[in-house]
Short mmCIF file of C-alpha atoms and ligand atoms in Angstrom, two decimals:
data_model
loop_
_atom_site.label_atom_id
_atom_site.label_comp_id
_atom_site.label_asym_id
_atom_site.label_seq_id
_atom_site.Cartn_x
_atom_site.Cartn_y
_atom_site.Cartn_z
CA MET A 1 12.11 -74.47 -17.97
CA SER A 2 9.66 -77.40 -18.40
CA THR A 3 10.34 -79.83 -21.29
CA ILE A 4 6.84 -81.39 -21.34
CA PHE A 5 5.59 -78.58 -23.66
CA PRO A 6 5.86 -78.98 -27.48
CA PRO A 7 8.35 -76.55 -29.09
CA VAL A 8 5.70 -74.02 -30.34
CA ILE A 9 4.00 -74.00 -27.01
CA ARG A 10 7.38 -73.83 -25.34
CA MET A 11 8.23 -70.83 -27.50
CA GLU A 12 4.94 -69.23 -26.53
CA VAL A 13 5.55 -70.03 -22.91
CA ASN A 14 9.06 -68.67 -23.21
CA ASN A 15 7.74 -65.48 -24.79
CA LYS A 16 5.07 -65.16 -22.14
CA LEU A 17 7.65 -65.68 -19.42
CA LEU A 18 9.89 -63.19 -21.10
CA ASN A 19 7.04 -60.68 -21.28
CA VAL A 20 6.06 -61.27 -17.68
CA GLY A 21 9.71 -60.94 -16.68
CA LEU A 22 10.11 -57.75 -18.63
CA LEU A 23 6.87 -56.43 -17.20
CA MET A 24 7.98 -57.28 -13.68
CA ALA A 25 11.38 -55.72 -14.24
CA ALA A 26 9.82 -52.59 -15.69
CA THR A 27 7.35 -52.41 -12.81
CA LEU A 28 10.18 -52.76 -10.34
CA VAL A 29 12.21 -50.07 -12.05
CA VAL A 30 9.23 -47.66 -12.14
CA ALA A 31 8.31 -48.49 -8.52
CA LYS A 32 11.90 -47.92 -7.48
CA LEU A 33 11.99 -44.63 -9.38
CA ILE A 34 8.72 -43.41 -7.83
CA SER A 35 9.73 -44.47 -4.33
CA SER A 36 13.16 -42.89 -4.64
CA LEU A 37 11.51 -39.73 -5.95
CA LEU A 38 9.05 -39.70 -3.07
CA MET A 39 11.82 -40.58 -0.62
CA SER A 40 13.99 -37.81 -1.95
CA ARG A 41 11.05 -35.36 -1.73
CA SER A 42 10.14 -36.25 1.83
CA SER A 43 13.61 -36.75 3.16
CA ARG A 44 15.25 -33.97 1.10
CA LYS A 45 16.70 -31.49 3.48
CA ARG A 46 14.78 -28.26 3.19
CA HIS A 47 16.90 -25.58 1.64
CA LEU A 48 16.20 -22.61 3.88
CA PRO A 49 17.08 -19.06 2.85
CA PRO A 50 20.33 -17.56 4.13
CA VAL A 51 20.02 -15.90 7.53
CA VAL A 52 21.11 -12.38 8.39
CA ARG A 53 24.06 -12.45 10.78
CA ALA A 54 23.31 -10.41 13.85
CA SER A 55 24.79 -10.05 17.29
CA PRO A 56 24.24 -10.38 20.19
CA PRO A 57 22.63 -13.73 19.29
CA LEU A 58 19.06 -13.51 20.56
CA ILE A 59 18.21 -9.87 20.18
CA GLY A 60 20.64 -8.92 17.39
CA GLY A 61 18.08 -9.39 14.61
CA LEU A 62 15.46 -7.37 16.41
CA LEU A 63 17.97 -4.58 17.06
CA ARG A 64 18.88 -4.43 13.37
CA PHE A 65 15.21 -4.30 12.40
CA ILE A 66 14.47 -1.55 14.93
CA LYS A 67 17.54 0.42 13.82
CA GLY A 68 15.96 0.61 10.39
CA PRO A 69 14.69 -2.15 8.13
CA ILE A 70 15.81 -0.33 4.97
CA ILE A 71 19.38 0.09 6.28
CA MET A 72 19.37 -3.63 7.05
CA LEU A 73 18.06 -4.45 3.55
CA ARG A 74 20.67 -2.22 1.92
CA GLU A 75 23.43 -4.04 3.81
CA GLU A 76 22.13 -7.59 3.38
CA PHE A 77 20.70 -7.61 -0.15
CA PRO A 78 24.13 -7.43 -1.88
CA LYS A 79 25.44 -10.23 0.34
CA LEU A 80 22.44 -12.55 0.56
CA GLY A 81 20.39 -11.85 -2.56
CA ASN A 82 16.63 -11.56 -3.13
CA VAL A 83 15.52 -13.95 -0.40
CA PHE A 84 16.79 -14.07 3.17
CA THR A 85 15.61 -14.49 6.72
CA LEU A 86 16.00 -12.27 9.73
CA ASN A 87 15.63 -13.99 13.05
CA LEU A 88 13.89 -12.04 15.80
CA LEU A 89 14.33 -13.12 19.42
CA GLY A 90 15.27 -16.69 18.48
CA THR A 91 11.72 -17.78 17.73
CA LYS A 92 10.27 -15.44 15.12
CA ASN A 93 11.58 -15.31 11.56
CA ILE A 94 10.90 -12.69 8.94
CA THR A 95 11.73 -13.82 5.42
CA PHE A 96 12.20 -11.00 2.92
CA LEU A 97 11.24 -11.47 -0.72
CA ILE A 98 12.80 -8.58 -2.58
CA GLY A 99 12.07 -7.87 -6.22
CA PRO A 100 9.40 -8.89 -8.74
CA GLU A 101 11.13 -12.20 -9.53
CA VAL A 102 10.43 -13.53 -6.03
CA SER A 103 7.52 -11.50 -4.67
CA ALA A 104 4.67 -12.84 -6.86
CA HIS A 105 3.60 -15.40 -4.25
CA PHE A 106 3.52 -12.64 -1.62
CA PHE A 107 1.00 -10.68 -3.65
CA LYS A 108 -1.00 -13.48 -5.24
CA ALA A 109 -1.26 -16.23 -2.60
CA SER A 110 -4.63 -17.07 -1.11
CA GLU A 111 -5.49 -15.86 2.37
CA SER A 112 -5.29 -19.43 3.66
CA ASP A 113 -1.63 -19.58 2.57
CA LEU A 114 -0.48 -16.05 3.39
CA SER A 115 -2.63 -13.89 5.61
CA GLN A 116 -2.66 -10.33 6.86
CA GLN A 117 -4.68 -10.73 10.03
CA GLU A 118 -1.87 -11.99 12.30
CA VAL A 119 0.54 -9.23 11.29
CA TYR A 120 -1.88 -6.29 11.04
CA ARG A 121 -4.00 -7.14 14.10
CA PHE A 122 -2.38 -4.30 16.02
CA ASN A 123 -4.81 -1.99 14.16
CA VAL A 124 -7.84 -3.46 15.94
CA PRO A 125 -7.95 -1.02 18.91
CA THR A 126 -7.70 1.89 16.46
CA PHE A 127 -10.20 0.75 13.82
CA GLY A 128 -12.46 -0.75 16.48
CA PRO A 129 -14.34 -4.02 16.87
CA GLY A 130 -16.14 -5.85 14.09
CA VAL A 131 -14.14 -4.51 11.17
CA VAL A 132 -11.18 -5.36 8.94
CA PHE A 133 -8.55 -7.22 11.00
CA ASP A 134 -10.98 -8.04 13.81
CA VAL A 135 -13.16 -10.23 11.59
CA ASP A 136 -12.80 -13.46 9.60
CA TYR A 137 -11.51 -13.20 6.07
CA SER A 138 -14.98 -13.90 4.61
CA VAL A 139 -16.43 -10.86 6.43
CA ARG A 140 -13.31 -8.77 5.68
CA GLN A 141 -13.70 -9.56 1.98
CA GLU A 142 -17.24 -8.24 2.09
CA GLN A 143 -16.08 -5.11 3.87
CA PHE A 144 -13.41 -4.60 1.20
CA ARG A 145 -16.21 -4.92 -1.33
CA PHE A 146 -17.87 -1.96 0.43
CA PHE A 147 -14.62 -0.01 -0.07
CA THR A 148 -14.50 -1.01 -3.72
CA GLU A 149 -18.07 0.15 -4.26
CA ALA A 150 -17.45 3.42 -2.38
CA LEU A 151 -14.48 4.11 -4.66
CA ARG A 152 -16.08 3.34 -8.04
CA VAL A 153 -15.74 5.89 -10.84
CA ASN A 154 -19.29 7.25 -10.40
CA LYS A 155 -18.52 7.96 -6.72
CA LEU A 156 -15.05 9.32 -7.50
CA LYS A 157 -16.66 11.86 -9.82
CA SER A 158 -18.58 13.43 -6.97
CA TYR A 159 -15.58 13.24 -4.61
CA VAL A 160 -13.54 15.20 -7.16
CA ASP A 161 -16.02 18.07 -6.98
CA HIS A 162 -15.41 18.20 -3.21
CA MET A 163 -11.63 17.97 -3.70
CA VAL A 164 -11.63 20.89 -6.13
CA PHE A 165 -13.89 22.98 -3.90
CA GLU A 166 -11.73 22.35 -0.83
CA ALA A 167 -8.51 23.21 -2.68
CA GLU A 168 -9.98 26.46 -4.06
CA GLU A 169 -11.29 27.47 -0.66
CA TYR A 170 -8.06 26.59 1.15
CA PHE A 171 -5.68 28.41 -1.19
CA SER A 172 -7.99 31.43 -1.43
CA LYS A 173 -6.87 32.17 2.14
CA TRP A 174 -3.23 32.55 1.10
CA GLY A 175 -2.12 36.12 0.47
CA ASP A 176 -0.68 37.47 -2.80
CA THR A 177 2.84 36.56 -1.75
CA GLY A 178 4.27 34.71 1.22
CA GLU A 179 6.29 31.82 2.59
CA ILE A 180 4.66 28.64 3.83
CA ASP A 181 5.60 25.17 5.05
CA LEU A 182 4.25 23.11 2.16
CA LYS A 183 4.15 19.96 4.29
CA TYR A 184 1.95 21.58 6.95
CA GLU A 185 -0.35 23.20 4.36
CA LEU A 186 -0.92 20.03 2.36
CA GLU A 187 -1.47 17.94 5.50
CA HIS A 188 -4.23 20.35 6.53
CA LEU A 189 -5.85 20.54 3.14
CA ILE A 190 -5.90 16.76 2.88
CA ILE A 191 -7.56 16.38 6.30
CA LEU A 192 -10.24 18.84 5.19
CA THR A 193 -10.76 17.07 1.87
CA ALA A 194 -10.81 13.64 3.45
CA SER A 195 -13.35 14.89 5.98
CA ARG A 196 -15.62 16.09 3.22
CA CYS A 197 -15.30 13.10 0.89
CA LEU A 198 -15.09 10.33 3.44
CA LEU A 199 -16.58 11.47 6.77
CA GLY A 200 -19.29 13.64 5.29
CA ARG A 201 -20.79 17.11 5.30
CA GLU A 202 -21.86 17.08 8.98
CA VAL A 203 -18.29 16.51 10.18
CA ARG A 204 -16.75 18.89 7.65
CA ASP A 205 -19.17 21.75 8.30
CA LYS A 206 -19.95 21.47 12.01
CA LEU A 207 -17.70 19.08 13.85
CA PHE A 208 -14.39 19.45 12.05
CA ASP A 209 -12.32 20.71 15.00
CA ASP A 210 -13.68 18.11 17.45
CA VAL A 211 -13.33 15.22 15.02
CA SER A 212 -9.83 16.15 13.86
CA ALA A 213 -8.70 16.43 17.50
CA LEU A 214 -10.07 12.94 18.10
CA PHE A 215 -8.34 11.61 14.98
CA HIS A 216 -5.16 13.22 16.23
CA ASP A 217 -5.43 11.16 19.45
CA LEU A 218 -6.15 8.02 17.46
CA ASP A 219 -3.11 8.72 15.32
CA ASN A 220 -0.83 9.30 18.28
CA GLY A 221 -2.09 6.07 19.77
CA MET A 222 -0.28 4.25 16.96
CA GLN A 223 3.26 4.11 18.28
CA PRO A 224 6.00 1.67 17.19
CA ILE A 225 5.48 -0.16 20.52
CA SER A 226 1.76 -0.51 19.64
CA VAL A 227 2.69 -2.93 16.85
CA ILE A 228 3.95 -5.44 19.42
CA PHE A 229 1.81 -4.48 22.45
CA PRO A 230 -1.33 -2.75 21.13
CA TYR A 231 -3.07 -2.88 24.50
CA LEU A 232 -0.17 -1.75 26.72
CA PRO A 233 -1.64 0.61 29.34
CA ILE A 234 0.29 3.72 28.31
CA PRO A 235 -1.22 7.24 28.17
CA ALA A 236 -1.15 7.30 24.34
CA HIS A 237 -3.24 4.10 24.20
CA ARG A 238 -5.67 5.40 26.82
CA ARG A 239 -6.19 8.60 24.82
CA ARG A 240 -6.63 6.48 21.67
CA ASP A 241 -9.33 4.36 23.34
CA ARG A 242 -11.20 7.42 24.64
CA ALA A 243 -11.05 9.03 21.19
CA ARG A 244 -12.27 5.86 19.47
CA LYS A 245 -15.25 5.69 21.85
CA ARG A 246 -16.15 9.35 21.34
CA LEU A 247 -15.89 9.00 17.54
CA ALA A 248 -18.29 6.06 17.67
CA GLU A 249 -20.79 8.26 19.58
CA ILE A 250 -20.46 11.12 17.09
CA PHE A 251 -20.92 8.87 14.07
CA THR A 252 -23.81 7.00 15.66
CA ASP A 253 -25.65 10.33 16.02
CA ILE A 254 -24.90 11.33 12.43
CA ILE A 255 -25.95 7.95 11.03
CA THR A 256 -29.16 7.89 13.08
CA SER A 257 -30.02 11.38 11.91
CA ARG A 258 -29.32 10.53 8.24
CA LYS A 259 -31.42 7.39 8.47
CA SER A 260 -34.36 9.12 10.16
CA SER A 261 -34.45 12.00 7.68
CA SER A 262 -33.84 9.73 4.65
CA GLN A 263 -31.10 12.21 3.86
CA CYS A 264 -28.72 10.92 1.18
CA GLU A 265 -25.24 12.35 0.65
CA SER A 266 -22.44 11.74 -1.85
CA ASP A 267 -19.72 10.61 0.53
CA MET A 268 -18.10 7.42 1.74
CA LEU A 269 -20.11 7.53 4.98
CA GLN A 270 -23.31 7.24 2.93
CA CYS A 271 -21.86 4.35 0.90
CA PHE A 272 -21.03 2.45 4.08
CA ILE A 273 -24.48 3.16 5.57
CA ASP A 274 -26.08 1.77 2.39
CA SER A 275 -23.77 -1.27 2.16
CA LYS A 276 -25.23 -4.73 2.64
CA TYR A 277 -23.61 -8.10 3.40
CA LYS A 278 -24.43 -11.05 1.13
CA ASP A 279 -27.01 -12.34 3.63
CA GLY A 280 -28.91 -9.05 3.40
CA ARG A 281 -27.68 -7.64 6.74
CA THR A 282 -26.97 -3.91 6.78
CA THR A 283 -23.87 -2.44 8.41
CA THR A 284 -24.07 -1.38 12.06
CA GLU A 285 -23.12 2.13 13.27
CA GLU A 286 -20.05 0.62 14.94
CA GLU A 287 -18.95 -1.01 11.66
CA VAL A 288 -19.51 2.16 9.64
CA THR A 289 -17.37 4.11 12.14
CA GLY A 290 -14.63 1.48 11.98
CA LEU A 291 -14.58 1.38 8.18
CA LEU A 292 -14.33 5.18 7.98
CA ILE A 293 -11.44 5.20 10.44
CA ALA A 294 -9.72 2.49 8.38
CA ALA A 295 -10.21 4.56 5.20
CA LEU A 296 -8.78 7.64 6.84
CA PHE A 297 -5.79 5.72 8.18
CA ALA A 298 -5.15 4.13 4.80
CA GLY A 299 -5.46 7.33 2.82
CA GLN A 300 -4.66 10.44 4.78
CA HIS A 301 -0.94 10.36 5.63
CA THR A 302 -0.06 8.39 2.52
CA SER A 303 -1.69 11.02 0.27
CA SER A 304 -0.41 14.10 2.10
CA ILE A 305 3.16 12.75 2.16
CA THR A 306 2.97 11.97 -1.55
CA SER A 307 1.65 15.43 -2.43
CA THR A 308 4.51 17.02 -0.48
CA TRP A 309 7.18 14.90 -2.21
CA THR A 310 5.57 15.63 -5.58
CA GLY A 311 5.85 19.37 -4.90
CA ALA A 312 9.40 19.17 -3.58
CA TYR A 313 10.59 17.27 -6.68
CA LEU A 314 8.77 19.50 -9.16
CA LEU A 315 10.16 22.66 -7.57
CA GLN A 316 13.64 21.14 -7.52
CA HIS A 317 13.60 19.92 -11.14
CA LYS A 318 12.76 22.84 -13.40
CA GLN A 319 12.61 20.72 -16.58
CA PHE A 320 9.79 18.58 -15.17
CA LEU A 321 8.07 21.63 -13.70
CA SER A 322 8.02 23.17 -17.12
CA THR A 323 6.58 20.03 -18.83
CA VAL A 324 3.91 19.74 -16.17
CA LEU A 325 3.05 23.45 -16.63
CA ASP A 326 2.85 22.93 -20.39
CA GLU A 327 0.39 20.13 -19.81
CA GLN A 328 -1.74 22.39 -17.58
CA LYS A 329 -1.71 25.03 -20.31
CA SER A 330 -2.89 22.60 -22.97
CA VAL A 331 -5.60 21.20 -20.69
CA MET A 332 -6.74 24.76 -19.93
CA LYS A 333 -6.83 25.60 -23.63
CA LYS A 334 -9.23 22.70 -24.07
CA HIS A 335 -11.38 22.99 -20.94
CA GLY A 336 -10.83 26.47 -19.52
CA ASP A 337 -10.56 26.65 -15.72
CA LYS A 338 -12.87 23.71 -15.19
CA ILE A 339 -11.53 20.69 -13.30
CA ASP A 340 -13.46 17.47 -12.91
CA HIS A 341 -12.76 13.76 -12.76
CA ASP A 342 -12.36 13.32 -16.53
CA ILE A 343 -10.19 16.42 -16.93
CA LEU A 344 -7.89 15.28 -14.11
CA SER A 345 -7.68 11.90 -15.80
CA GLU A 346 -6.24 13.58 -18.90
CA MET A 347 -3.21 14.84 -16.93
CA GLU A 348 -0.74 12.11 -17.84
CA VAL A 349 2.42 14.16 -17.21
CA LEU A 350 1.29 15.18 -13.73
CA TYR A 351 0.35 11.55 -13.10
CA ARG A 352 3.88 10.41 -13.95
CA CYS A 353 5.39 13.11 -11.73
CA ILE A 354 3.33 11.91 -8.75
CA LYS A 355 4.04 8.27 -9.54
CA GLU A 356 7.77 8.94 -9.64
CA ALA A 357 7.72 10.79 -6.29
CA LEU A 358 5.87 7.79 -4.91
CA ARG A 359 8.40 5.36 -6.40
CA LEU A 360 11.22 7.09 -4.57
CA HIS A 361 9.19 7.57 -1.38
CA PRO A 362 6.49 4.96 -0.83
CA PRO A 363 5.00 5.81 2.58
CA LEU A 364 4.43 2.13 3.40
CA ILE A 365 7.98 0.83 3.32
CA ILE A 366 7.40 -2.75 4.41
CA LEU A 367 4.41 -5.01 3.75
CA LEU A 368 3.89 -8.14 5.83
CA ARG A 369 2.03 -11.45 5.76
CA TYR A 370 1.92 -14.54 7.95
CA LEU A 371 2.81 -17.81 6.24
CA HIS A 372 0.42 -20.72 6.85
CA SER A 373 1.85 -23.24 4.38
CA ASP A 374 5.38 -23.93 3.16
CA PHE A 375 6.32 -22.69 -0.26
CA SER A 376 9.44 -22.54 -2.34
CA VAL A 377 10.81 -19.71 -4.37
CA THR A 378 13.50 -19.44 -7.04
CA THR A 379 15.75 -16.39 -6.94
CA ARG A 380 16.94 -14.33 -9.89
CA ASP A 381 20.18 -16.31 -9.99
CA GLY A 382 18.40 -19.66 -9.93
CA LYS A 383 18.70 -20.65 -6.27
CA GLU A 384 15.68 -22.45 -4.83
CA TYR A 385 14.67 -21.84 -1.23
CA ASP A 386 11.96 -23.39 0.92
CA ILE A 387 10.13 -21.01 3.23
CA PRO A 388 8.55 -22.87 6.12
CA LYS A 389 5.12 -22.07 7.49
CA GLY A 390 5.22 -19.95 10.62
CA HIS A 391 7.56 -17.41 9.05
CA ILE A 392 6.45 -13.84 8.64
CA VAL A 393 6.98 -12.96 4.99
CA ALA A 394 7.86 -9.41 4.02
CA THR A 395 8.47 -7.33 0.96
CA SER A 396 9.58 -3.72 0.73
CA PRO A 397 8.25 -1.10 -1.69
CA ALA A 398 10.96 1.31 -0.52
CA PHE A 399 13.73 -1.11 -1.48
CA ALA A 400 12.17 -2.89 -4.46
CA ASN A 401 11.22 0.42 -6.13
CA ARG A 402 14.91 1.28 -6.43
CA LEU A 403 16.26 -1.96 -7.89
CA PRO A 404 18.70 -0.98 -10.66
CA HIS A 405 17.83 -3.92 -12.93
CA ILE A 406 14.24 -2.62 -13.05
CA PHE A 407 14.65 1.15 -12.81
CA LYS A 408 17.40 2.93 -14.73
CA ASP A 409 19.41 5.25 -12.42
CA PRO A 410 17.01 4.30 -9.64
CA ASP A 411 17.88 7.18 -7.30
CA THR A 412 17.18 9.82 -9.94
CA TYR A 413 13.82 11.59 -10.19
CA ASP A 414 12.77 10.81 -13.75
CA PRO A 415 8.99 10.74 -14.35
CA ASP A 416 9.60 9.91 -18.04
CA ARG A 417 10.62 6.40 -17.04
CA PHE A 418 6.87 5.63 -17.02
CA ALA A 419 6.19 7.21 -20.41
CA PRO A 420 5.08 5.07 -23.38
CA GLY A 421 8.08 3.25 -24.81
CA ARG A 422 9.93 3.00 -21.48
CA GLU A 423 7.30 1.87 -18.96
CA GLU A 424 9.85 0.72 -16.40
CA ASP A 425 7.04 0.00 -13.95
CA LYS A 426 6.13 -3.03 -16.09
CA VAL A 427 9.66 -4.24 -16.94
CA ALA A 428 9.41 -7.40 -14.85
CA GLY A 429 5.66 -7.88 -14.71
CA PRO A 430 2.97 -6.51 -12.45
CA PHE A 431 5.07 -6.41 -9.28
CA SER A 432 7.88 -4.22 -10.61
CA TYR A 433 6.40 -1.07 -9.03
CA ILE A 434 4.76 -1.71 -5.67
CA SER A 435 4.07 1.62 -3.94
CA PHE A 436 0.39 0.60 -3.87
CA GLY A 437 1.14 -3.07 -3.15
CA GLY A 438 -0.52 -5.29 -5.75
CA GLY A 439 -2.35 -8.54 -6.44
CA ARG A 440 -4.88 -9.77 -3.91
CA HIS A 441 -4.53 -6.83 -1.51
CA GLY A 442 -3.54 -4.03 -3.87
CA CYS A 443 -4.58 -0.56 -2.71
CA LEU A 444 -8.27 0.14 -3.26
CA GLY A 445 -7.75 3.88 -2.88
CA GLU A 446 -5.13 4.39 -5.62
CA PRO A 447 -7.42 6.27 -8.05
CA PHE A 448 -8.79 8.39 -5.18
CA ALA A 449 -5.24 9.27 -4.07
CA TYR A 450 -4.15 10.31 -7.60
CA LEU A 451 -7.26 12.41 -8.13
CA GLN A 452 -6.79 14.18 -4.81
CA ILE A 453 -3.11 14.95 -5.40
CA LYS A 454 -3.78 16.02 -8.99
CA ALA A 455 -6.62 18.30 -7.88
CA ILE A 456 -4.31 20.02 -5.38
CA TRP A 457 -1.34 20.35 -7.74
CA SER A 458 -3.28 21.51 -10.76
CA HIS A 459 -4.78 24.28 -8.62
CA LEU A 460 -1.35 25.30 -7.27
CA LEU A 461 0.34 25.20 -10.68
CA ARG A 462 -2.41 27.26 -12.30
CA ASN A 463 -2.57 29.92 -9.61
CA PHE A 464 0.86 30.35 -8.05
CA GLU A 465 4.51 30.73 -8.88
CA LEU A 466 6.37 28.60 -6.35
CA GLU A 467 9.96 28.32 -5.23
CA LEU A 468 11.55 25.86 -2.80
CA ILE A 469 13.53 27.94 -0.32
CA SER A 470 14.57 25.29 2.21
CA PRO A 471 17.04 22.50 1.35
CA PHE A 472 15.56 19.50 -0.41
CA PRO A 473 13.81 17.52 2.37
CA GLU A 474 15.09 14.34 3.93
CA ILE A 475 13.13 11.18 4.70
CA ASP A 476 11.63 10.78 8.17
CA TRP A 477 12.36 7.10 8.67
CA ASN A 478 11.07 7.19 12.24
CA ALA A 479 7.43 7.73 11.34
CA MET A 480 5.10 4.72 11.12
CA VAL A 481 4.00 5.97 7.70
CA VAL A 482 7.36 7.13 6.37
CA GLY A 483 7.25 10.74 5.27
CA VAL A 484 9.07 14.02 4.97
CA LYS A 485 11.42 15.21 7.71
CA GLY A 486 11.11 18.80 8.91
CA LYS A 487 9.61 21.75 7.12
CA VAL A 488 9.44 22.21 3.35
CA MET A 489 9.55 25.98 2.99
CA VAL A 490 8.14 27.43 -0.19
CA ARG A 491 7.87 31.04 -1.37
CA TYR A 492 4.73 31.73 -3.40
CA LYS A 493 3.43 34.49 -5.58
CA ARG A 494 -0.14 34.51 -6.79
CA ARG A 495 -0.49 34.60 -10.60
CA LYS A 496 -2.70 33.14 -13.33
CA LEU A 497 -0.91 30.63 -15.54
CA PRO A 498 -0.81 32.27 -18.99
CA ILE A 499 -2.08 29.83 -21.55
CA TYR A 500 -0.71 31.57 -24.66
C1 HEM B 601 -0.61 7.72 -1.98
C2 HEM B 601 -1.57 7.14 -1.29
C3 HEM B 601 -1.65 5.68 -0.92
C4 HEM B 601 -0.66 4.73 -0.87
C5 HEM B 601 0.82 4.91 -1.18
C6 HEM B 601 -1.28 3.48 -0.47
C7 HEM B 601 -0.61 2.28 -0.35
C8 HEM B 601 -1.22 1.07 -0.06
C9 HEM B 601 -0.53 -0.19 0.00
C10 HEM B 601 0.96 -0.42 -0.20
C11 HEM B 601 -1.46 -1.15 0.27
C12 HEM B 601 -1.20 -2.66 0.39
C13 HEM B 601 -0.92 -3.08 1.81
C14 HEM B 601 -0.48 -4.53 1.89
O1 HEM B 601 -0.36 -5.22 0.88
O2 HEM B 601 -0.23 -4.99 3.02
C15 HEM B 601 -2.74 -0.49 0.40
C16 HEM B 601 -3.93 -1.14 0.69
C17 HEM B 601 -5.12 -0.48 0.88
N1 HEM B 601 -5.37 0.86 0.68
FE1 HEM B 601 -4.02 2.26 0.11
N2 HEM B 601 -2.62 3.69 -0.28
C18 HEM B 601 -2.89 5.02 -0.55
C19 HEM B 601 -4.12 5.65 -0.48
C20 HEM B 601 -5.29 5.04 -0.12
C21 HEM B 601 -6.56 5.72 -0.01
C22 HEM B 601 -6.80 7.19 -0.33
C23 HEM B 601 -7.47 4.77 0.41
C24 HEM B 601 -8.95 4.91 0.66
C25 HEM B 601 -9.64 6.01 0.60
C26 HEM B 601 -6.76 3.51 0.53
C27 HEM B 601 -7.34 2.32 0.91
C28 HEM B 601 -6.69 1.11 0.96
C29 HEM B 601 -7.34 -0.13 1.35
C30 HEM B 601 -8.80 -0.31 1.74
C31 HEM B 601 -6.34 -1.14 1.29
C32 HEM B 601 -6.51 -2.61 1.64
C33 HEM B 601 -6.76 -3.45 0.42
C34 HEM B 601 -6.79 -4.94 0.76
O3 HEM B 601 -6.17 -5.37 1.72
O4 HEM B 601 -7.45 -5.69 0.02
N3 HEM B 601 -5.44 3.71 0.22
N4 HEM B 601 -2.56 0.85 0.18
#
């Protein structure tokens, strides 16, 4: 230290030096801290989720997935927890996020982070060009807006009138007593109703047989192999392509005729014809056809399966059958025989019975996304995992809907679990119950589906005494949309539900 400075100045200088020194030391410490933090971030080894053990090495994972994803989940979940990865063919990884604690990102992430297009592209030859998974997200969003508009309450009100009419007409053909396969009957009724509400009067009244045969070919063109090789030249795909082409011709004629006669109908076809993109462009005939096919694929099997399960459970569980009948009686006391949108919406008990059947048997058992950017997730027991981009990310309504920490006695049919006071579907936030998915891509047809199933079941409950005469049905895990295995035989006797 220099001695040429007087003591006061020296003191000042000393203080200044001390301050500078302290400042430098502090800066160094902070810099060191920041750099070590950054270093540790960048060089920290990623903590990947545990991997399902499968043999033989390369194809073992794929074999386990093909054997049944739910069996695999049941075996692995207790060992590996909420988050784990299944390796397919050495290169592809599916990471499962099971349960509301870890699935929020799956449902809420932006399309640029987690997208559907890569994993659902196999639908393109069925839906056709220019729609849904064949177009950019910005166009797809607009097309989903068309769905949203076509399914608004004011539209649903007119669809309900068609639903009620179709149910009355269909069941009027049953005799006074008899035995039927409930699954077959409800499948047929739902095709008729969907034709009327979605495809329109022309198809329902004049072209029903032709169009349902074509839809049958489209449906059969969706084989498990189609998910991986949608364009494989197999007979089922050839029939699918022919059917798709013929449907486009039929709908082009109908649309042209509606436009030229300024005819306006209350169906989804009309909504799609009238839909406009943000830039003012109207939908083409090809797009309208594709959107209708997408609606039918989204709603038809899912709704008919759910109405069959609802019936099977109600006929099996007399205590719930009797509460649902009591509700019908009190609704009839108030409104007579009339059924419309608002009256169906009053049927809370029936709603819970359907919802519970759907909890136990969601027809879409696995939902998928493609991961474009890394993210990390913390499990229920506090473990943090990093999921790298490039993984396929999956969640499973069929598995998550039966988690015992969310649903009490999860394998038991208990519609009251959704009643006020219990509300188990909300126990762990919005993704506790995911039969309709949720978040960004939650089902747009949920209200339509409930109204349709309620319309069918309120008619049946009011007009027939029903008894399940075959064993309680099993699950058909082999179907693409997982449904009911075999017949569901029911004995019926026509009667009017006494309201007093
Ligand atoms: C019980 C019947 C139904 C069930 C269980 C069901 C289930 C689902 C599920 C789980 C999703 C989400 C898929 C995902 O996240 O990858 C979904 C989406 C969708 N559903 Fe449904 N659905 C049903 C009925 C319907 C009906 C009747 C329609 C239309 C009339 C419909 C139209 C749609 C559409 C357009 C989407 C795509 C929404 C989007 O990606 O933004 N669904 N459905």
